[in-house]
Structures are given as C-alpha cells and as structure tokens.
C-alpha cells in the first residue's frame, strides 16, 4: 500500500531522528538478549558438589530470623542449641555455633514434622521434589559421624549425583538380606574403612517429644518437637562399606566466594565440607531406627531441614521467594549457593543475577518506545502539510494512523532486529563458554526473539497509536497554508 | 432547470486575532454544473478560506455548504473525508505532490483511498496524464518535472476520482505567464469537453477569460459578481 511506502520514505528522509530511535530500540533489544547471557539466580555450574552433597537446589531451615545481621549489637544472642547432625544450618549460618542465634521471642531452632510443610511447598510452581533431611548422629568406632538416609536418586542424574565424588566402590543399593550397605567418607578420620569391610556403628535412640519451643506452638507450621538422644539405649549395627567418597573443598569453595552472604568469611573453612556423613538407603535407615526401638518410623521423624529440587535453576530465587511466602515467618528458604564462572580475556568474572532484570528490560523498551514515538511525533509535526494533503485527497483518520504506525513499526522492528542480531552474535560466545546445549541456545534464541519483537513492537506501537491519533486530527486545511 | 452542484447558505467563518475577524461573512454562492467560476479579490479577502469551506477542509461557524445534495453540516469527519475523496478535486498553488512518488503514483493516490483495483487505477491515471499532456512523463518524480508539469500532475490527481467539482487555489500563482496560460487552457478544455465544474481562486485576471462568472470578494463578503470571458462569448 502506498501509505506504507510513504512511511518508509519518511524514515529514510529523516535519517538523524530515525537513527536515534533505531539506536534506542537496538540498545533495548541488545540489553534484553545480553541480560539472558548473565546467569541468573544460581545456575548449574562449578559448585555442583555443594548441591550434590546437600541433595537439593534449595534448603528450608526452621530459623525465624537471620543471624548474619551486621547490626548484631541489637540482637539478643541465645546459646546455639542445634547440632551438626541435625542439618546444614551451620553451612549457611557459620557463626551460629559461636554467636548463637537471635532473637528474643523468635521461634528458635526446632525440629518440625516435615509432612505438613511438604504439603505446603509441593504446589509451588517450579518445585519438582521435596525431601526431608533425615539423619541421626552415630559413632563409627570412636569417630563422630552423621548417619544419613538418602536413596540413590533416579539415574543418579547430574547435578545431584554423588557419583562424581565417589572415589571407590559405589553408592549403596537396596538392602539385600541382612546386609546393610553404606557409603563412607574418605576423610574426617574415617579413611581406614575399606570398601567391602564391615564397620560397627553405634546409633542412639531418638527420643521425640512435642516440645514447644515457642509460646504458641499451635501456630507453627509443622509443629515443634524436642529431640533427645539416648545413647545408652541405642543400637549397634554393622554396616558394609559399599563405597567411599571425598570432596576436595578447595576445588569448589574459593576464598572470594564470600560474595554471597551465606558463604564463610575469607579464610574461614566451610563447615559443610567437614561433615562426615555416612550415607545409607532409607530402607536401611528405617531398619536401624527400628533396632533402636525409637517411637517413630521414618515417615514421622521430625526433621530440621527440607531439601527441594527445582525444574529451572535460573528461577531458583523466584521459587525460593514463592516457598518463603507459603511458609511465612519461622522458616528460611536458602538457595544452595553456587557461582558461575565466565572466562573473559583470561580473567574469571562472577555474575550475580539481577532481581530487577525483568523490570529493567521493560523500562528499556518503554524508553525506546518513547524515543521512537517521540521522533515520529517530531517528524510529523514538520509534516502537517503532508498529512493535510493526505486528508484532502481522501485519507481517513484511520489511514493517517496506519501511516504513523508504519513509521513507528518499521523503526521499532528494524531497531529490535539490529539489537537482537548484535546480541545474538555475542551470545554465540556464551554458547561456547557455558554448559548450555545448542538446543537450549536455539530455544533461548526463539524466546528472546519473541520477547524482543513483542516488547519493542508492542510498546512502540501502543505509544505510536497516540501519536497517530494526534496526526489524524491534523486539520486538512493545513494544506492551504502558504509556505 | 438542473439543481446547482454547489450552494452555500449564509456561510460564516471567523478567526480570533485579538478581535474577531470574519474571513467569510454571510456568503451565499451558487455554482451550477459545468460552470467555471473565478474567485478574485485582494489578499486577506477570504478567497482561500471560502475555498477551504467549499471543499470541506474546514468547518464554518454558521451556515452550510451543500454539494451535490449533501449538507456538510450533517456529515461526520469521515463523511467529509469521503466527500473530499469522491466529489471534490483540489489543485494548489504549490502543487503538493508527494516527492517520492512518480507522476503516475501521485495521480493514483486518491484512487487508492477509494479502494479501486490497481489495474483500473493505473489505466485511469495514465489516461488522465495523457489528457494533461504528460503521457511521456508519467514515470518521472516531481523534482524531475518543471513547475508547469507538476501542476498538470496535480490537475490529473484532482480529476482522479471523477469529482463533481474541482477547487483550485491560486493554481498559476507559482508559474510564469506562459505556463499559467497553458494551465488555464487545460482548465478550459476540461470544462468544455468534460463539463467539469471549476471554482478557481486567483489573482491573475487573465484566467477570467475562461470563466463563466467572476466573483469578487472583500473582507469576507462577495462584493461583486460579473460575467467572465466565456459568458460574454457565450
């Protein structure tokens, strides 16, 4: 149609203004695409050992307030009542054992019935698996360790697999006959237990009492329990070493990893990696629990921690927020820390996702839309005579709006295409440098394409419509004005 | 007797420039079918404003324009756009052609708004350009044409949708005398051969020789109406 051609010609004729509008749109498109190259949340990466060892992407802890406040002087410090075997809380709040935790009137560190909490969490979008952390303290000979119930995950799939950290033997399979297998640490004084050997292990009897640690336990999700250990009436079992695992702390956790608040301070050792956990299957754990004649079975066992897997690590923060909202005060949801390295010119850079990334992207397109529509408006103010002429020779208001939207649409689409292509060329580098597959890259490209052109055209055309409506009201008598 | 093609009824149009100035003041004008009328008068007498009102480019404060039986006062903006597209052809002093379009495309443009097929548009535009003597220049853009040629393209464009009336605002005001005479002759030929109705605003007295009537204006009012050259000869 001629009006479209006319619009295209106007774009070429007003090249300076068109150039500014193109640049703004291209920049917005570029920002959107490039922002997707920056890892958001806690993506798969070098720290898979942490998640493999913990067994989840997110951890839910029954802590009602943070202990890492810089304003510690105002906090009421309580004695630390928890124990290492109870959860990974010390990993996230590593000063807990020295400084206790806060605060007066808070719910405190407590065990809880996982079933009610799991019911609340399972419907949160993005959650694929919720599992309680089940453990008991134990003595392997005279060495203190933690007996942990955890089945081999389906297919031992990356990244939660322990397989890559097993230095010898294999993960315990289902119990056969009376034999009970366990995966032993190859550190923490337990190195001497050889694969295939039988190791005597002493497990205490777990005493479970509804022990409200808050003033109003009825308000607590999952209730509150007091857990006691009766070593005198525990059980001695013999575990067969099916395999040994070892984690090289320095391989994963670097001193400057303190960029995340949950990480240990520089120079401090991460306690997590010192936890000697002896892994047995749930079936074996249940059997041991029965031998201690504890009054609970595995399904009723109160826990101090839930382990959650999510379908997309890039959404981990959002999912964590969703879970936190469901659980309310009294729990803390912590994404398992993991940083991603990107090599740029030989130096390692770390990226943190922008929580406001989406908002910034929309704002970028809003700004570019304003510039596109604004430059079109200026263009049209100088063309009132031409618009008047179009009206004189029969163009309706609708025709004029189409004319304006042609100008705006072409600039927005061209700008989006330039920015999109430029960023995508750049992102080829991220394809080579990251773990992303070609299929995922293509999928992301498609999503970027829809996002870029959708936002660019949508916002620009919406604003351009306002300009078009203005232009449609330009009186046709403008054409009679003498130059 | 035929109904007049165009009639104004007590037409008034004023502007506020410190005080109210009537550019068109109580004008009653009747234009018959096939008539050639020249509007004359000094600058500021209201000729172009009246022309704008006649073509539906502007709306009056009071009074009405009736073109081919349709009262402008009863039409919406889109109704007026349809009138301009189907019943009125405009020719301007500065041609007002689209610089990026060829002569042929400029002539086709009003027909596009009318929804005509491309083949029909092209044929008609070519025919019109031949009629104004530009059969060989139809693929040239305005900047490649002389002033007279550009005005001929504008005349062809004005005739594109077979309008009931052609309104011309100083069509020779930007042309030399020879070219002006040629444009006048084109108007006359179209008037005689096709029975095309013309209302032409002009300062150029020579164009009155083609007119049936000459209407003189001053201060927004019609002060004198007299026969043009064609009337005297007729």
mmCIF file of C-alpha atoms in Angstrom, chain A residues 220-393:
data_model
loop_
_atom_site.group_PDB
_atom_site.id
_atom_site.type_symbol
_atom_site.label_atom_id
_atom_site.label_comp_id
_atom_site.label_asym_id
_atom_site.label_seq_id
_atom_site.Cartn_x
_atom_site.Cartn_y
_atom_site.Cartn_z
ATOM 1 C CA UNK A 220 3.728 -23.258 63.928
ATOM 2 C CA UNK A 221 3.620 -24.911 60.575
ATOM 3 C CA UNK A 222 4.861 -28.425 61.120
ATOM 4 C CA UNK A 223 4.645 -28.086 64.880
ATOM 5 C CA UNK A 224 7.708 -28.111 67.091
ATOM 6 C CA UNK A 225 9.438 -31.070 68.597
ATOM 7 C CA UNK A 226 12.132 -31.656 71.102
ATOM 8 C CA UNK A 227 14.538 -34.340 70.048
ATOM 9 C CA UNK A 228 16.631 -36.143 72.601
ATOM 10 C CA UNK A 229 19.332 -38.766 72.187
ATOM 11 C CA UNK A 230 19.589 -41.793 74.406
ATOM 12 C CA UNK A 231 22.965 -43.376 73.755
ATOM 13 C CA UNK A 232 22.541 -45.956 76.481
ATOM 14 C CA UNK A 233 19.527 -47.490 74.790
ATOM 15 C CA UNK A 234 20.623 -47.167 71.228
ATOM 16 C CA UNK A 235 21.688 -49.905 68.858
ATOM 17 C CA UNK A 236 24.908 -51.203 67.452
ATOM 18 C CA UNK A 237 24.782 -52.181 63.835
ATOM 19 C CA UNK A 238 27.311 -53.361 61.338
ATOM 20 C CA UNK A 239 27.475 -51.552 58.040
ATOM 21 C CA UNK A 240 29.220 -52.851 54.977
ATOM 22 C CA UNK A 241 31.256 -50.237 53.147
ATOM 23 C CA UNK A 242 29.867 -50.154 49.599
ATOM 24 C CA UNK A 243 31.910 -47.130 48.565
ATOM 25 C CA UNK A 244 33.955 -44.130 49.659
ATOM 26 C CA UNK A 245 33.518 -40.510 48.698
ATOM 27 C CA UNK A 246 35.656 -37.455 49.035
ATOM 28 C CA UNK A 247 35.134 -33.813 48.299
ATOM 29 C CA UNK A 248 38.029 -31.506 47.696
ATOM 30 C CA UNK A 249 36.944 -28.366 49.441
ATOM 31 C CA UNK A 250 39.361 -26.104 47.660
ATOM 32 C CA UNK A 251 38.145 -27.323 44.322
ATOM 33 C CA UNK A 252 34.790 -25.725 44.828
ATOM 34 C CA UNK A 253 34.837 -23.169 47.555
ATOM 35 C CA UNK A 254 37.252 -20.334 46.972
ATOM 36 C CA UNK A 255 38.009 -17.579 49.494
ATOM 37 C CA UNK A 256 36.429 -14.864 47.388
ATOM 38 C CA UNK A 257 33.239 -16.845 47.237
ATOM 39 C CA UNK A 258 32.118 -14.693 50.158
ATOM 40 C CA UNK A 259 30.340 -12.600 47.565
ATOM 41 C CA UNK A 260 27.333 -14.478 48.794
ATOM 42 C CA UNK A 261 26.460 -13.654 52.392
ATOM 43 C CA UNK A 262 25.887 -17.282 53.294
ATOM 44 C CA UNK A 263 29.435 -18.201 52.464
ATOM 45 C CA UNK A 264 32.079 -18.361 55.133
ATOM 46 C CA UNK A 265 34.157 -15.238 55.609
ATOM 47 C CA UNK A 266 37.526 -15.135 53.871
ATOM 48 C CA UNK A 267 39.924 -17.540 55.431
ATOM 49 C CA UNK A 268 37.242 -19.422 57.277
ATOM 50 C CA UNK A 269 36.723 -23.006 56.454
ATOM 51 C CA UNK A 270 33.320 -24.100 55.312
ATOM 52 C CA UNK A 271 31.968 -26.462 57.903
ATOM 53 C CA UNK A 272 29.843 -28.195 55.379
ATOM 54 C CA UNK A 273 32.744 -29.986 53.887
ATOM 55 C CA UNK A 274 33.886 -31.259 57.234
ATOM 56 C CA UNK A 275 30.652 -33.073 57.836
ATOM 57 C CA UNK A 276 31.407 -36.774 57.760
ATOM 58 C CA UNK A 277 28.100 -38.184 56.533
ATOM 59 C CA UNK A 278 27.614 -41.893 56.203
ATOM 60 C CA UNK A 279 25.009 -42.495 53.534
ATOM 61 C CA UNK A 280 22.560 -45.368 53.787
ATOM 62 C CA UNK A 281 19.344 -46.011 51.925
ATOM 63 C CA UNK A 282 16.061 -45.080 53.557
ATOM 64 C CA UNK A 283 15.242 -48.732 53.915
ATOM 65 C CA UNK A 284 18.457 -49.344 55.824
ATOM 66 C CA UNK A 285 17.914 -46.264 57.933
ATOM 67 C CA UNK A 286 14.403 -47.456 58.795
ATOM 68 C CA UNK A 287 15.805 -50.784 59.826
ATOM 69 C CA UNK A 288 18.400 -49.138 62.070
ATOM 70 C CA UNK A 289 15.736 -46.877 63.528
ATOM 71 C CA UNK A 290 13.673 -49.967 64.360
ATOM 72 C CA UNK A 291 16.629 -51.560 66.082
ATOM 73 C CA UNK A 292 16.932 -48.544 68.356
ATOM 74 C CA UNK A 293 13.257 -49.048 69.232
ATOM 75 C CA UNK A 294 12.531 -45.395 68.626
ATOM 76 C CA UNK A 295 8.885 -44.460 68.939
ATOM 77 C CA UNK A 296 8.748 -43.099 65.387
ATOM 78 C CA UNK A 297 9.169 -44.521 61.938
ATOM 79 C CA UNK A 298 10.890 -42.813 59.047
ATOM 80 C CA UNK A 299 7.769 -41.072 57.811
ATOM 81 C CA UNK A 300 7.051 -39.468 61.167
ATOM 82 C CA UNK A 301 10.576 -38.489 62.004
ATOM 83 C CA UNK A 302 10.816 -34.800 62.743
ATOM 84 C CA UNK A 303 13.489 -33.051 60.773
ATOM 85 C CA UNK A 304 15.401 -29.790 60.798
ATOM 86 C CA UNK A 305 15.695 -29.302 57.110
ATOM 87 C CA UNK A 306 13.908 -29.868 53.819
ATOM 88 C CA UNK A 307 15.699 -30.343 50.528
ATOM 89 C CA UNK A 308 13.981 -29.047 47.442
ATOM 90 C CA UNK A 309 14.729 -29.609 43.785
ATOM 91 C CA UNK A 310 13.510 -27.167 41.179
ATOM 92 C CA UNK A 311 12.954 -27.562 37.477
ATOM 93 C CA UNK A 312 14.966 -24.488 36.452
ATOM 94 C CA UNK A 313 17.864 -23.191 38.474
ATOM 95 C CA UNK A 314 17.543 -19.885 36.681
ATOM 96 C CA UNK A 315 14.265 -19.448 38.541
ATOM 97 C CA UNK A 316 15.651 -20.622 41.879
ATOM 98 C CA UNK A 317 15.363 -17.238 43.510
ATOM 99 C CA UNK A 318 11.786 -16.772 42.409
ATOM 100 C CA UNK A 319 10.854 -20.262 43.564
ATOM 101 C CA UNK A 320 12.586 -19.636 46.890
ATOM 102 C CA UNK A 321 10.504 -16.484 47.304
ATOM 103 C CA UNK A 322 7.345 -18.440 46.498
ATOM 104 C CA UNK A 323 8.172 -21.048 49.118
ATOM 105 C CA UNK A 324 9.090 -18.420 51.666
ATOM 106 C CA UNK A 325 5.752 -16.750 51.104
ATOM 107 C CA UNK A 326 3.935 -20.037 51.637
ATOM 108 C CA UNK A 327 5.778 -20.867 54.836
ATOM 109 C CA UNK A 328 5.864 -17.389 56.290
ATOM 110 C CA UNK A 329 7.947 -16.444 59.281
ATOM 111 C CA UNK A 330 9.553 -19.234 61.154
ATOM 112 C CA UNK A 331 11.359 -20.704 58.181
ATOM 113 C CA UNK A 332 14.141 -19.583 55.945
ATOM 114 C CA UNK A 333 14.492 -20.728 52.382
ATOM 115 C CA UNK A 334 18.059 -20.685 51.139
ATOM 116 C CA UNK A 335 19.108 -21.398 47.572
ATOM 117 C CA UNK A 336 22.110 -23.649 47.624
ATOM 118 C CA UNK A 337 24.921 -21.268 46.776
ATOM 119 C CA UNK A 338 26.582 -21.716 43.507
ATOM 120 C CA UNK A 339 28.502 -19.272 41.405
ATOM 121 C CA UNK A 340 29.077 -19.449 37.741
ATOM 122 C CA UNK A 341 32.357 -18.560 36.163
ATOM 123 C CA UNK A 342 32.663 -16.975 32.803
ATOM 124 C CA UNK A 343 36.092 -16.565 31.351
ATOM 125 C CA UNK A 344 36.634 -13.157 29.793
ATOM 126 C CA UNK A 345 40.066 -12.354 28.417
ATOM 127 C CA UNK A 346 41.623 -14.857 30.728
ATOM 128 C CA UNK A 347 40.135 -13.448 33.924
ATOM 129 C CA UNK A 348 37.389 -15.087 35.875
ATOM 130 C CA UNK A 349 34.303 -12.989 36.328
ATOM 131 C CA UNK A 350 31.429 -13.823 38.541
ATOM 132 C CA UNK A 351 27.936 -12.730 37.797
ATOM 133 C CA UNK A 352 25.015 -12.290 40.064
ATOM 134 C CA UNK A 353 21.562 -12.201 38.634
ATOM 135 C CA UNK A 354 19.593 -9.012 38.718
ATOM 136 C CA UNK A 355 16.411 -9.382 40.682
ATOM 137 C CA UNK A 356 15.069 -6.347 38.865
ATOM 138 C CA UNK A 357 16.269 -7.569 35.480
ATOM 139 C CA UNK A 358 12.800 -8.041 34.033
ATOM 140 C CA UNK A 359 11.689 -4.641 35.199
ATOM 141 C CA UNK A 360 14.781 -3.001 33.728
ATOM 142 C CA UNK A 361 14.127 -4.694 30.406
ATOM 143 C CA UNK A 362 10.563 -3.440 30.234
ATOM 144 C CA UNK A 363 11.768 0.016 31.205
ATOM 145 C CA UNK A 364 14.373 -0.140 28.458
ATOM 146 C CA UNK A 365 11.697 -0.844 25.888
ATOM 147 C CA UNK A 366 9.425 1.795 27.376
ATOM 148 C CA UNK A 367 12.217 4.311 26.930
ATOM 149 C CA UNK A 368 12.959 3.181 23.400
ATOM 150 C CA UNK A 369 9.234 3.265 22.624
ATOM 151 C CA UNK A 370 9.031 6.834 23.876
ATOM 152 C CA UNK A 371 12.014 7.769 21.719
ATOM 153 C CA UNK A 372 10.555 6.069 18.645
ATOM 154 C CA UNK A 373 7.139 7.629 19.134
ATOM 155 C CA UNK A 374 8.709 10.970 20.060
ATOM 156 C CA UNK A 375 10.891 11.099 16.983
ATOM 157 C CA UNK A 376 7.871 10.132 14.886
ATOM 158 C CA UNK A 377 5.916 12.934 16.517
ATOM 159 C CA UNK A 378 8.618 15.477 15.693
ATOM 160 C CA UNK A 379 8.746 14.108 12.164
ATOM 161 C CA UNK A 380 5.007 14.532 11.817
ATOM 162 C CA UNK A 381 4.862 17.997 13.344
ATOM 163 C CA UNK A 382 7.072 19.053 10.469
ATOM 164 C CA UNK A 383 4.786 17.295 8.034
ATOM 165 C CA UNK A 384 1.449 18.716 8.951
ATOM 166 C CA UNK A 385 1.117 19.956 5.419
ATOM 167 C CA UNK A 386 1.639 16.484 4.016
ATOM 168 C CA UNK A 387 -0.821 14.991 6.456
ATOM 169 C CA UNK A 388 -3.246 17.736 5.489
ATOM 170 C CA UNK A 389 -2.748 16.792 1.847
ATOM 171 C CA UNK A 390 -3.457 13.144 2.572
ATOM 172 C CA UNK A 391 -6.674 14.176 4.305
ATOM 173 C CA UNK A 392 -7.584 16.430 1.358
ATOM 174 C CA UNK A 393 -7.222 13.694 -1.203
#
